Amino acid sequence: MDEIIPLKEVFTHQSAWLLVIITVVAIAVLSKGADWLVEGAAGLAFRLGMPKIIIGATIVSLGTTSPECAVSVMAAWQGNAGLALGNAVGSIIADTGLIFGLGCVMVALPADRFILNRQGWVQVGSGVLLAALCYVIWMIQGDAATLGRSVGALLLVLLGVYMAISVHWSRQHSAALGDTRGEAELPDVVREKLAQDEAHPKPAHVLVLVAMLAVGLAMVLLASHGMISAVTVLALRWGVPEVVIAGTVVALGTSMPELVVGMTSIYKGHSELLVGNVIGADILNVLFVTGAAALAKPLPIIEHASATPAVFLWLHLPVMLLMLVIFRFYIAAAVPSGRFSRWMGVPLLLLYVGYVAVGFMIPGL
């Protein structure tokens, strides 16, 4: 995001005390913005009769991935097209392994059978499609392989289809839920949630909720960017190696909006938003981020600037696919009871930590 708002360049000339103050203020703004975003999204779901998981998978995830998309497109235009593809895959790994894994360990996240049996397949299907495109094109074109503009256009068309069908699925879900509100065979977690929704006072007008969501999203994106920029400058000034900063602060910063929104949604009692945001962000990183970047400029599958140029093919893509397959198995195990078990987060977190550790051990990664 620094290509859009170059805060790091501005912060380089500021004193350490001012950077600490900026970090503290950014954390406070980040927290408040996440509160507004979650409350606006939850209220909007109530007003529109849409499941919160759908709001999380479409509106919220579209917002949190938009800056990442803009950065990837600008990076492609500026000659760093190889970064866009790695950034998208790395974000899927962080969203699934770190954010969902952490949230799952914290609470028993809800598993909506109707939504997850649809959105979940789109999630894993998007990842498999991206991996298949990369491997097939690489086998045909060799080390000069790229995801061309035609691939980008295809992914953006699929994005439009996904958004349209998500709305259709949400209407089907609302109708099905309305027909079964009084039936005893509903899982306990669903009946508990329905009772809470009915007892909850009606939220504000739709326009107010949209404004809350938009302002909260802007606060989250700007504050997270400001905090990461300030911390990065401080770390460099204090002698922390750049490779360590890239693997920790910057890597966390790319997923900071999703992480903060996810943790806040758990705290506010709307944990469906975390599940929906993770699924939606994974899908949009393929269809939206990669699609828009590839349409702007063909994306090289192998980044030759790296000391280990094939690492994307034998590390990033396999880890992404493994996480998505594990998540798919979790969905199958969770929907009968209506909840993900808390232990399910542990393997994902361990896999994410292992992935980051291997990244540190590979020179030039």
Protein backbone atom coordinates (compact mmCIF):
# COMPACT_ATOMS: atom_id res chain seq x y z
CA MET A 1 0.00 0.00 0.00
CA ASP A 2 3.05 2.25 0.29
CA GLU A 3 2.94 2.66 -3.50
CA ILE A 4 -0.40 4.46 -3.05
CA ILE A 5 0.29 6.37 0.19
CA PRO A 6 4.08 6.57 0.75
CA LEU A 7 3.99 6.93 4.53
CA LYS A 8 7.25 5.05 5.06
CA GLU A 9 9.15 7.71 3.11
CA VAL A 10 7.55 10.45 5.21
CA PHE A 11 8.14 8.63 8.52
CA THR A 12 11.84 8.11 7.73
CA HIS A 13 12.52 11.73 8.64
CA GLN A 14 10.54 11.71 11.91
CA SER A 15 11.88 11.22 15.44
CA ALA A 16 11.61 7.87 17.21
CA TRP A 17 9.27 9.29 19.87
CA LEU A 18 6.91 10.64 17.21
CA LEU A 19 6.90 7.24 15.49
CA VAL A 20 5.99 5.54 18.78
CA ILE A 21 3.13 8.02 19.28
CA ILE A 22 1.94 7.42 15.69
CA THR A 23 1.98 3.66 16.36
CA VAL A 24 -0.10 4.01 19.54
CA VAL A 25 -2.61 6.35 17.85
CA ALA A 26 -2.83 4.02 14.84
CA ILE A 27 -3.63 1.06 17.10
CA ALA A 28 -6.42 3.07 18.78
CA VAL A 29 -7.87 4.14 15.40
CA LEU A 30 -7.53 0.57 14.15
CA SER A 31 -9.53 -0.76 17.08
CA LYS A 32 -12.31 1.83 16.74
CA GLY A 33 -12.50 1.42 12.98
CA ALA A 34 -12.81 -2.34 13.35
CA ASP A 35 -15.64 -1.82 15.88
CA TRP A 36 -17.57 0.34 13.42
CA LEU A 37 -16.89 -1.99 10.50
CA VAL A 38 -18.09 -5.08 12.37
CA GLU A 39 -21.17 -3.36 13.80
CA GLY A 40 -22.04 -1.89 10.40
CA ALA A 41 -21.61 -5.24 8.64
CA ALA A 42 -23.63 -7.13 11.27
CA GLY A 43 -26.40 -4.54 11.23
CA LEU A 44 -26.47 -4.51 7.44
CA ALA A 45 -26.82 -8.29 7.38
CA PHE A 46 -29.80 -8.01 9.76
CA ARG A 47 -31.48 -5.22 7.77
CA LEU A 48 -31.01 -6.91 4.38
CA GLY A 49 -31.90 -10.37 5.67
CA MET A 50 -28.53 -11.73 4.55
CA PRO A 51 -26.39 -14.14 6.60
CA LYS A 52 -23.42 -12.43 8.26
CA ILE A 53 -21.09 -14.97 6.69
CA ILE A 54 -22.18 -13.76 3.23
CA ILE A 55 -21.62 -10.12 4.20
CA GLY A 56 -18.16 -11.15 5.41
CA ALA A 57 -17.44 -13.13 2.25
CA THR A 58 -18.48 -10.36 -0.14
CA ILE A 59 -18.70 -6.76 1.15
CA VAL A 60 -16.15 -6.96 3.99
CA SER A 61 -13.61 -9.13 2.15
CA LEU A 62 -13.95 -7.02 -1.01
CA GLY A 63 -13.10 -3.95 1.06
CA THR A 64 -10.16 -5.48 2.90
CA THR A 65 -8.61 -6.87 -0.30
CA SER A 66 -9.15 -3.73 -2.43
CA PRO A 67 -5.92 -1.98 -1.30
CA GLU A 68 -4.00 -5.20 -1.89
CA CYS A 69 -5.46 -5.33 -5.40
CA ALA A 70 -4.48 -1.71 -6.05
CA VAL A 71 -0.93 -2.37 -4.81
CA SER A 72 -0.59 -5.48 -6.99
CA VAL A 73 -1.82 -3.62 -10.08
CA MET A 74 0.58 -0.72 -9.44
CA ALA A 75 3.45 -3.13 -8.78
CA ALA A 76 2.74 -4.81 -12.12
CA TRP A 77 2.72 -1.48 -13.94
CA GLN A 78 5.98 -0.46 -12.27
CA GLY A 79 7.82 -3.59 -13.39
CA ASN A 80 7.41 -5.71 -10.24
CA ALA A 81 4.74 -7.99 -11.69
CA GLY A 82 6.25 -11.04 -10.02
CA LEU A 83 5.38 -9.65 -6.60
CA ALA A 84 1.65 -9.60 -7.35
CA LEU A 85 1.25 -13.37 -7.75
CA GLY A 86 3.34 -14.20 -4.69
CA ASN A 87 1.46 -11.61 -2.66
CA ALA A 88 -1.92 -13.12 -3.55
CA VAL A 89 -0.88 -16.68 -2.68
CA GLY A 90 0.90 -15.54 0.49
CA SER A 91 -2.24 -13.73 1.59
CA ILE A 92 -4.34 -16.88 1.15
CA ILE A 93 -1.86 -18.77 3.31
CA ALA A 94 -1.94 -16.07 6.00
CA ASP A 95 -5.74 -15.72 5.94
CA THR A 96 -6.37 -19.45 6.22
CA GLY A 97 -3.47 -20.51 8.42
CA LEU A 98 -3.00 -17.53 10.72
CA ILE A 99 -6.35 -15.74 10.91
CA PHE A 100 -8.77 -18.67 10.73
CA GLY A 101 -6.40 -20.85 12.74
CA LEU A 102 -6.08 -18.25 15.50
CA GLY A 103 -9.81 -17.52 15.56
CA CYS A 104 -10.61 -21.23 15.66
CA VAL A 105 -8.34 -21.75 18.68
CA MET A 106 -9.95 -18.81 20.49
CA VAL A 107 -13.62 -19.82 20.06
CA ALA A 108 -15.73 -22.56 18.47
CA LEU A 109 -16.48 -20.75 15.21
CA PRO A 110 -19.95 -21.28 13.67
CA ALA A 111 -20.29 -23.51 10.61
CA ASP A 112 -23.35 -22.74 8.47
CA ARG A 113 -24.09 -25.86 6.40
CA PHE A 114 -25.95 -24.03 3.61
CA ILE A 115 -23.26 -21.38 3.06
CA LEU A 116 -20.10 -23.38 3.69
CA ASN A 117 -21.15 -26.22 1.40
CA ARG A 118 -21.25 -23.61 -1.39
CA GLN A 119 -18.72 -20.88 -0.55
CA GLY A 120 -16.28 -23.51 0.71
CA TRP A 121 -16.17 -25.25 -2.64
CA VAL A 122 -15.66 -21.92 -4.44
CA GLN A 123 -12.78 -21.20 -2.04
CA VAL A 124 -10.91 -24.44 -2.70
CA GLY A 125 -11.90 -24.38 -6.38
CA SER A 126 -10.37 -20.92 -6.83
CA GLY A 127 -7.10 -22.05 -5.28
CA VAL A 128 -6.99 -25.22 -7.37
CA LEU A 129 -7.75 -23.20 -10.52
CA LEU A 130 -4.88 -20.78 -9.84
CA ALA A 131 -2.44 -23.60 -9.08
CA ALA A 132 -3.51 -25.56 -12.17
CA LEU A 133 -3.07 -22.51 -14.39
CA CYS A 134 0.41 -21.86 -12.98
CA TYR A 135 1.63 -25.47 -13.32
CA VAL A 136 0.14 -26.08 -16.77
CA ILE A 137 1.42 -22.79 -18.22
CA TRP A 138 4.85 -23.41 -16.64
CA MET A 139 5.04 -26.91 -18.18
CA ILE A 140 4.16 -25.46 -21.60
CA GLN A 141 6.22 -22.24 -21.55
CA GLY A 142 9.05 -23.17 -19.17
CA ASP A 143 10.82 -20.64 -16.95
CA ALA A 144 9.47 -17.74 -19.05
CA ALA A 145 5.87 -18.69 -18.23
CA THR A 146 3.44 -15.89 -17.39
CA LEU A 147 -0.21 -15.51 -16.49
CA GLY A 148 -1.33 -13.36 -19.41
CA ARG A 149 -4.07 -10.78 -19.80
CA SER A 150 -6.50 -13.41 -21.08
CA VAL A 151 -6.12 -15.26 -17.78
CA GLY A 152 -6.68 -12.00 -15.90
CA ALA A 153 -9.86 -11.33 -17.88
CA LEU A 154 -11.11 -14.87 -17.18
CA LEU A 155 -10.54 -14.46 -13.44
CA LEU A 156 -12.38 -11.12 -13.37
CA VAL A 157 -15.33 -12.61 -15.24
CA LEU A 158 -15.42 -15.41 -12.65
CA LEU A 159 -15.33 -12.71 -9.95
CA GLY A 160 -18.51 -11.17 -11.34
CA VAL A 161 -20.15 -14.59 -11.45
CA TYR A 162 -19.10 -15.29 -7.86
CA MET A 163 -20.52 -12.00 -6.55
CA ALA A 164 -23.82 -12.54 -8.38
CA ILE A 165 -24.23 -16.12 -7.24
CA SER A 166 -23.37 -15.16 -3.66
CA VAL A 167 -26.36 -12.83 -3.59
CA HIS A 168 -28.54 -15.59 -5.06
CA TRP A 169 -27.31 -18.07 -2.45
CA SER A 170 -28.00 -15.61 0.36
CA ARG A 171 -31.62 -15.24 -0.79
CA GLN A 172 -32.01 -19.02 -0.93
CA HIS A 173 -30.51 -19.27 2.55
CA SER A 174 -32.90 -16.65 3.96
CA ALA A 175 -35.89 -18.41 2.40
CA ALA A 176 -34.80 -21.80 3.70
CA LEU A 177 -34.16 -20.38 7.16
CA GLY A 178 -37.55 -18.72 7.19
CA ASP A 179 -39.21 -22.05 6.37
CA THR A 180 -37.40 -23.90 9.15
CA ARG A 181 -37.28 -21.42 12.02
CA GLY A 182 -39.53 -23.51 14.18
CA GLU A 183 -38.30 -26.97 13.25
CA ALA A 184 -36.71 -29.08 15.98
CA GLU A 185 -34.11 -30.60 13.66
CA LEU A 186 -32.17 -27.34 13.41
CA PRO A 187 -28.77 -27.61 15.14
CA ASP A 188 -28.69 -26.10 18.63
CA VAL A 189 -26.19 -23.45 17.56
CA VAL A 190 -28.52 -22.26 14.79
CA ARG A 191 -31.55 -22.04 17.10
CA GLU A 192 -29.47 -20.18 19.70
CA LYS A 193 -28.34 -17.68 17.07
CA LEU A 194 -31.90 -17.15 15.80
CA ALA A 195 -33.08 -16.46 19.34
CA GLN A 196 -30.27 -13.93 19.84
CA ASP A 197 -31.08 -12.17 16.55
CA GLU A 198 -34.78 -11.95 17.36
CA ALA A 199 -34.08 -10.58 20.85
CA HIS A 200 -31.52 -8.07 19.56
CA PRO A 201 -32.86 -4.54 18.97
CA LYS A 202 -33.12 -3.52 15.35
CA PRO A 203 -30.00 -1.69 14.13
CA ALA A 204 -29.89 1.75 12.55
CA HIS A 205 -31.07 2.66 9.05
CA VAL A 206 -29.33 0.98 6.12
CA LEU A 207 -27.62 4.22 5.01
CA VAL A 208 -26.22 4.74 8.51
CA LEU A 209 -24.95 1.16 8.58
CA VAL A 210 -23.33 1.52 5.15
CA ALA A 211 -21.64 4.72 6.35
CA MET A 212 -20.40 2.95 9.50
CA LEU A 213 -19.04 0.09 7.41
CA ALA A 214 -17.32 2.41 4.91
CA VAL A 215 -15.79 4.73 7.52
CA GLY A 216 -14.73 1.79 9.68
CA LEU A 217 -13.10 0.09 6.68
CA ALA A 218 -11.22 3.29 5.76
CA MET A 219 -10.01 3.67 9.35
CA VAL A 220 -8.82 0.03 9.46
CA LEU A 221 -6.95 0.27 6.15
CA LEU A 222 -5.28 3.64 6.81
CA ALA A 223 -4.44 2.93 10.45
CA SER A 224 -2.96 -0.49 9.69
CA HIS A 225 -0.85 1.03 6.91
CA GLY A 226 0.30 3.83 9.22
CA MET A 227 1.15 1.43 12.04
CA ILE A 228 3.11 -0.98 9.82
CA SER A 229 5.01 1.90 8.17
CA ALA A 230 5.97 3.41 11.54
CA VAL A 231 7.02 0.07 13.02
CA THR A 232 9.06 -0.76 9.90
CA VAL A 233 10.97 2.53 10.08
CA LEU A 234 11.58 2.04 13.81
CA ALA A 235 12.85 -1.50 13.24
CA LEU A 236 15.26 -0.35 10.53
CA ARG A 237 16.48 2.48 12.75
CA TRP A 238 17.09 0.05 15.61
CA GLY A 239 19.16 -2.24 13.40
CA VAL A 240 16.69 -5.05 12.72
CA PRO A 241 17.69 -6.82 9.44
CA GLU A 242 15.43 -6.11 6.47
CA VAL A 243 14.87 -9.82 5.84
CA VAL A 244 13.45 -10.18 9.34
CA ILE A 245 11.20 -7.14 8.84
CA ALA A 246 9.97 -8.50 5.49
CA GLY A 247 9.16 -11.88 6.98
CA THR A 248 7.39 -10.58 10.08
CA VAL A 249 6.17 -6.97 10.13
CA VAL A 250 5.47 -6.59 6.41
CA ALA A 251 4.02 -10.10 6.06
CA LEU A 252 1.68 -9.48 8.98
CA GLY A 253 0.84 -6.04 7.64
CA THR A 254 -0.60 -7.42 4.39
CA SER A 255 -3.15 -9.40 6.40
CA MET A 256 -3.64 -6.83 9.18
CA PRO A 257 -7.13 -5.65 8.05
CA GLU A 258 -8.48 -9.21 7.91
CA LEU A 259 -6.78 -10.07 11.23
CA VAL A 260 -8.14 -7.05 13.12
CA VAL A 261 -11.63 -7.41 11.67
CA GLY A 262 -11.62 -11.13 12.51
CA MET A 263 -10.53 -10.66 16.12
CA THR A 264 -12.99 -7.79 16.60
CA SER A 265 -15.85 -9.83 15.17
CA ILE A 266 -15.15 -12.54 17.76
CA TYR A 267 -15.02 -9.99 20.57
CA LYS A 268 -18.30 -8.37 19.42
CA GLY A 269 -20.08 -11.74 19.12
CA HIS A 270 -20.26 -11.82 15.31
CA SER A 271 -17.75 -14.60 14.64
CA GLU A 272 -19.56 -15.54 11.41
CA LEU A 273 -17.89 -12.46 9.90
CA LEU A 274 -14.44 -13.96 10.54
CA VAL A 275 -15.34 -17.19 8.75
CA GLY A 276 -16.93 -15.32 5.85
CA ASN A 277 -14.07 -12.82 5.57
CA VAL A 278 -11.43 -15.57 5.42
CA ILE A 279 -13.33 -17.52 2.76
CA GLY A 280 -14.13 -14.40 0.76
CA ALA A 281 -10.57 -13.03 1.00
CA ASP A 282 -9.16 -16.34 -0.25
CA ILE A 283 -11.52 -16.29 -3.23
CA LEU A 284 -10.90 -12.62 -4.00
CA ASN A 285 -7.12 -12.99 -3.79
CA VAL A 286 -7.41 -15.34 -6.77
CA LEU A 287 -10.23 -13.76 -8.78
CA PHE A 288 -9.86 -10.07 -7.86
CA VAL A 289 -6.21 -9.42 -6.93
CA THR A 290 -4.56 -11.84 -9.36
CA GLY A 291 -7.12 -11.16 -12.09
CA ALA A 292 -6.74 -7.37 -12.00
CA ALA A 293 -2.93 -7.54 -11.78
CA ALA A 294 -2.67 -10.00 -14.69
CA LEU A 295 -4.99 -7.84 -16.79
CA ALA A 296 -2.74 -4.85 -16.11
CA LYS A 297 0.44 -6.72 -17.05
CA PRO A 298 1.31 -10.42 -17.55
CA LEU A 299 2.52 -11.94 -14.28
CA PRO A 300 5.69 -14.09 -14.36
CA ILE A 301 5.13 -17.40 -12.59
CA ILE A 302 8.82 -17.69 -11.65
CA GLU A 303 10.44 -14.63 -10.07
CA HIS A 304 14.00 -14.67 -11.43
CA ALA A 305 15.17 -12.00 -8.97
CA SER A 306 15.01 -14.64 -6.23
CA ALA A 307 18.02 -16.83 -5.43
CA THR A 308 15.66 -19.81 -5.59
CA PRO A 309 13.39 -18.90 -8.52
CA ALA A 310 11.25 -22.05 -8.45
CA VAL A 311 10.26 -21.59 -4.79
CA PHE A 312 6.81 -20.35 -5.81
CA LEU A 313 6.08 -23.68 -7.51
CA TRP A 314 7.37 -26.03 -4.84
CA LEU A 315 6.66 -24.09 -1.65
CA HIS A 316 4.00 -21.37 -1.96
CA LEU A 317 1.48 -23.18 -4.17
CA PRO A 318 1.71 -26.56 -2.38
CA VAL A 319 1.29 -24.94 1.06
CA MET A 320 -1.70 -22.93 -0.21
CA LEU A 321 -3.34 -26.06 -1.63
CA LEU A 322 -2.66 -28.06 1.53
CA MET A 323 -4.28 -25.39 3.72
CA LEU A 324 -7.34 -25.15 1.49
CA VAL A 325 -7.76 -28.94 1.44
CA ILE A 326 -7.47 -29.08 5.25
CA PHE A 327 -10.05 -26.30 5.52
CA ARG A 328 -12.37 -28.23 3.19
CA PHE A 329 -12.12 -31.32 5.43
CA TYR A 330 -12.84 -29.12 8.44
CA ILE A 331 -16.02 -27.87 6.78
CA ALA A 332 -17.21 -31.44 6.15
CA ALA A 333 -16.54 -32.33 9.80
CA ALA A 334 -18.04 -29.15 11.27
CA VAL A 335 -21.35 -28.64 9.45
CA PRO A 336 -23.22 -31.54 11.12
CA SER A 337 -22.74 -29.96 14.56
CA GLY A 338 -22.85 -26.36 13.37
CA ARG A 339 -19.43 -25.49 14.84
CA PHE A 340 -15.74 -25.82 14.07
CA SER A 341 -13.89 -27.53 16.92
CA ARG A 342 -11.23 -25.42 18.59
CA TRP A 343 -8.49 -28.02 18.01
CA MET A 344 -8.89 -27.49 14.26
CA GLY A 345 -6.98 -24.24 14.48
CA VAL A 346 -3.81 -25.88 15.82
CA PRO A 347 -2.69 -27.73 12.63
CA LEU A 348 -3.29 -24.62 10.53
CA LEU A 349 -1.28 -22.43 12.90
CA LEU A 350 1.57 -24.95 13.02
CA LEU A 351 1.57 -25.19 9.22
CA TYR A 352 1.68 -21.40 8.94
CA VAL A 353 4.56 -21.13 11.43
CA GLY A 354 6.43 -23.87 9.53
CA TYR A 355 5.85 -22.07 6.25
CA VAL A 356 7.23 -18.81 7.64
CA ALA A 357 10.22 -20.63 9.18
CA VAL A 358 11.08 -22.28 5.85
CA GLY A 359 10.82 -18.87 4.22
CA PHE A 360 13.50 -17.54 6.56
CA MET A 361 15.79 -20.47 5.76
CA ILE A 362 15.61 -20.03 1.99
CA PRO A 363 18.02 -17.30 0.80
CA GLY A 364 16.52 -14.65 -1.42
CA LEU A 365 12.93 -15.67 -0.62
